[in-house]
Tab-separated table of C-alpha atoms in Angstrom:
chain	number	residue	atom	x	y	z
A	1	MET	CA	43.846	104.204	108.549
A	2	LYS	CA	41.574	101.728	105.949
A	3	ARG	CA	43.274	101.805	102.560
A	4	PHE	CA	40.920	102.930	99.894
A	5	PHE	CA	39.904	100.068	97.412
A	6	ALA	CA	37.389	100.789	95.109
A	7	VAL	CA	34.906	102.461	97.171
A	8	ALA	CA	35.362	106.126	95.039
A	9	ALA	CA	35.459	103.896	91.673
A	10	LEU	CA	31.974	103.072	92.466
A	11	VAL	CA	30.368	105.378	93.825
A	12	ALA	CA	31.719	107.795	91.121
A	13	ALA	CA	30.715	105.186	88.481
A	14	PRO	CA	27.152	105.567	88.494
A	15	LEU	CA	27.772	109.283	87.699
A	16	HIS	CA	29.675	108.482	85.058
A	17	ALA	CA	27.045	105.854	84.270
A	18	GLN	CA	23.843	107.302	84.499
A	19	ALA	CA	23.301	106.888	80.636
A	20	GLU	CA	24.818	102.904	80.971
A	21	ARG	CA	21.998	100.496	81.623
A	22	PRO	CA	22.801	97.369	84.041
A	23	ILE	CA	24.827	94.641	82.537
A	24	GLY	CA	22.616	91.824	83.608
A	25	VAL	CA	25.429	89.989	85.445
A	26	GLU	CA	22.969	87.995	87.690
A	27	THR	CA	23.063	85.026	84.693
A	28	PRO	CA	26.222	83.366	84.217
A	29	SER	CA	25.917	83.607	80.374
A	30	ALA	CA	25.168	87.402	80.644
A	31	LEU	CA	28.186	87.654	82.985
A	32	HIS	CA	30.748	85.639	80.595
A	33	ALA	CA	29.132	87.760	77.425
A	34	ALA	CA	30.060	91.376	79.532
A	35	LEU	CA	33.166	90.518	80.536
A	36	LYS	CA	34.255	89.229	77.075
A	37	ASP	CA	32.740	92.031	75.684
A	38	MET	CA	35.003	94.074	77.875
A	39	GLY	CA	38.009	92.594	76.495
A	40	TYR	CA	38.589	90.291	79.598
A	41	ALA	CA	38.551	87.088	77.425
A	42	PRO	CA	36.888	84.846	80.281
A	43	GLU	CA	37.618	81.377	80.017
A	44	ALA	CA	34.500	78.648	79.355
A	45	LEU	CA	32.232	79.012	81.946
A	46	ASP	CA	32.488	76.551	84.627
A	47	LEU	CA	28.953	75.406	85.980
A	48	SER	CA	29.845	72.239	87.788
A	49	GLY	CA	29.113	74.045	91.321
A	50	ALA	CA	28.960	77.639	91.602
A	51	PRO	CA	28.720	79.281	88.126
A	52	SER	CA	32.242	80.426	87.330
A	53	THR	CA	35.041	82.101	85.350
A	54	VAL	CA	38.826	83.078	85.080
A	55	ILE	CA	39.902	86.435	83.356
A	56	THR	CA	42.917	88.402	82.965
A	57	SER	CA	43.550	91.925	83.633
A	58	ASN	CA	47.348	93.555	83.436
A	59	ASP	CA	48.475	89.924	83.613
A	60	SER	CA	47.245	89.018	86.797
A	61	ARG	CA	44.747	85.784	86.962
A	62	TYR	CA	41.352	86.713	88.892
A	63	TRP	CA	38.801	83.636	89.281
A	64	VAL	CA	34.925	85.401	88.467
A	65	VAL	CA	32.306	83.530	90.613
A	66	LEU	CA	28.767	84.394	90.987
A	67	GLY	CA	26.929	83.264	94.391
A	68	GLY	CA	23.513	83.041	96.040
A	69	CYS	CA	22.274	81.642	92.657
A	70	SER	CA	18.849	79.393	92.382
A	71	ASP	CA	19.547	77.203	89.784
A	72	LYS	CA	22.182	78.908	88.590
A	73	LYS	CA	20.545	81.750	87.898
A	74	ALA	CA	19.148	85.006	89.771
A	75	CYS	CA	22.351	85.321	91.103
A	76	LYS	CA	22.598	87.819	94.363
A	77	THR	CA	26.535	88.251	94.587
A	78	LEU	CA	29.050	88.470	92.203
A	79	MET	CA	33.032	87.734	93.714
A	80	ILE	CA	36.401	88.147	92.402
A	81	GLY	CA	39.915	87.105	93.517
A	82	SER	CA	42.955	85.699	93.027
A	83	SER	CA	45.881	84.534	95.118
A	84	PHE	CA	49.809	84.346	95.223
A	85	THR	CA	51.625	81.017	94.724
A	86	ASP	CA	54.930	82.221	95.947
A	87	VAL	CA	53.192	84.096	99.636
A	88	MET	CA	52.739	82.001	102.385
A	89	PRO	CA	51.776	84.457	105.506
A	90	PRO	CA	51.251	83.742	108.840
A	91	MET	CA	47.561	84.427	109.997
A	92	GLU	CA	48.896	87.378	112.255
A	93	TRP	CA	49.937	89.736	109.003
A	94	VAL	CA	46.953	88.063	107.161
A	95	ASN	CA	44.858	89.891	109.855
A	96	LYS	CA	46.456	92.889	110.177
A	97	GLN	CA	45.902	93.089	105.541
A	98	ASN	CA	42.179	92.473	106.631
A	99	GLU	CA	42.448	95.756	109.397
A	100	SER	CA	44.182	97.665	106.538
A	101	PHE	CA	41.840	97.154	103.326
A	102	ASP	CA	38.019	98.581	103.506
A	103	LEU	CA	36.348	96.042	101.180
A	104	LEU	CA	39.336	93.948	100.287
A	105	LYS	CA	39.348	90.128	102.383
A	106	VAL	CA	42.721	88.960	102.743
A	107	TRP	CA	42.936	85.492	103.445
A	108	LEU	CA	44.927	82.305	103.216
A	109	ASN	CA	43.438	79.185	100.511
A	110	ASP	CA	43.673	75.896	101.150
A	111	LYS	CA	47.592	75.845	100.220
A	112	LYS	CA	48.028	78.164	102.929
A	113	GLN	CA	48.775	80.358	100.079
A	114	LEU	CA	47.840	84.644	100.230
A	115	ALA	CA	44.470	85.128	98.403
A	116	TYR	CA	42.416	88.222	98.286
A	117	SER	CA	38.668	88.538	96.584
A	118	VAL	CA	36.273	91.191	96.494
A	119	GLN	CA	32.334	90.583	96.699
A	120	VAL	CA	29.448	92.808	95.512
A	121	PRO	CA	26.183	92.794	94.848
A	122	THR	CA	25.083	92.129	91.297
A	123	SER	CA	21.806	93.970	90.980
A	124	GLY	CA	21.690	96.961	88.699
A	125	ILE	CA	26.048	96.823	87.894
A	126	THR	CA	27.034	98.619	84.599
A	127	ARG	CA	29.735	97.910	82.683
A	128	PRO	CA	32.085	101.218	84.151
A	129	GLN	CA	31.215	99.930	88.017
A	130	LEU	CA	32.321	96.452	86.747
A	131	ARG	CA	35.376	97.630	85.343
A	132	ALA	CA	36.290	99.672	88.462
A	133	LEU	CA	35.982	96.772	90.643
A	134	ILE	CA	38.370	95.462	88.449
A	135	ASP	CA	40.563	97.683	88.023
A	136	GLY	CA	40.237	98.087	92.203
A	137	LEU	CA	41.414	94.989	92.638
A	138	ASN	CA	44.351	95.280	90.369
A	139	ASN	CA	45.509	98.409	91.967
A	140	SER	CA	44.746	96.501	95.529
A	141	SER	CA	46.721	93.419	94.537
A	142	ALA	CA	49.656	95.277	93.523
A	143	GLN	CA	49.620	97.015	97.049
A	144	LEU	CA	49.169	93.533	98.928
A	145	GLY	CA	51.875	92.182	96.754
A	146	GLN	CA	54.362	95.447	97.629
A	147	ASP	CA	52.917	94.595	101.180
A	148	ALA	CA	54.444	90.920	101.284
A	149	ILE	CA	57.454	91.892	99.396
A	150	ASP	CA	58.005	94.627	101.941
A	151	ALA	CA	57.807	92.295	104.677
A	152	LYS	CA	59.886	89.795	103.625
A	153	LEU	CA	57.412	87.350	103.143
A	154	VAL	CA	58.239	86.586	99.473
A	155	LYS	CA	59.971	82.409	98.928
């Protein structure tokens, strides 16, 4: 059975956000301003590659990257993710997690640490939807961490 990420929140958010206008996160500066206004205290924008920043939510640090950009604007996707520095699981365990979660992608980073991310289109996203996405990531991160503890993968 797939674990529920933020699908309900993303689907329900438009009902609560009908008066909300899209925040225009297709550009790095608009995304940065929205994250700051929402209380996530984003670090300075890094424009050396794909536009990115780092935010903190519930004592967790997440990288936020815009993708599919043309000249660092008109970006088409938003990816948010993080990794656990103390978990280095076998690939079989990672594959089982990917079968278990619905929108969350679980993988190993270049240091072989447990990493996870979610990617959504930027078009039309509102503040409630962005908050629901980050809240869903917080919940999934906690569940993924607990799964690693239960599997005795934490070093």
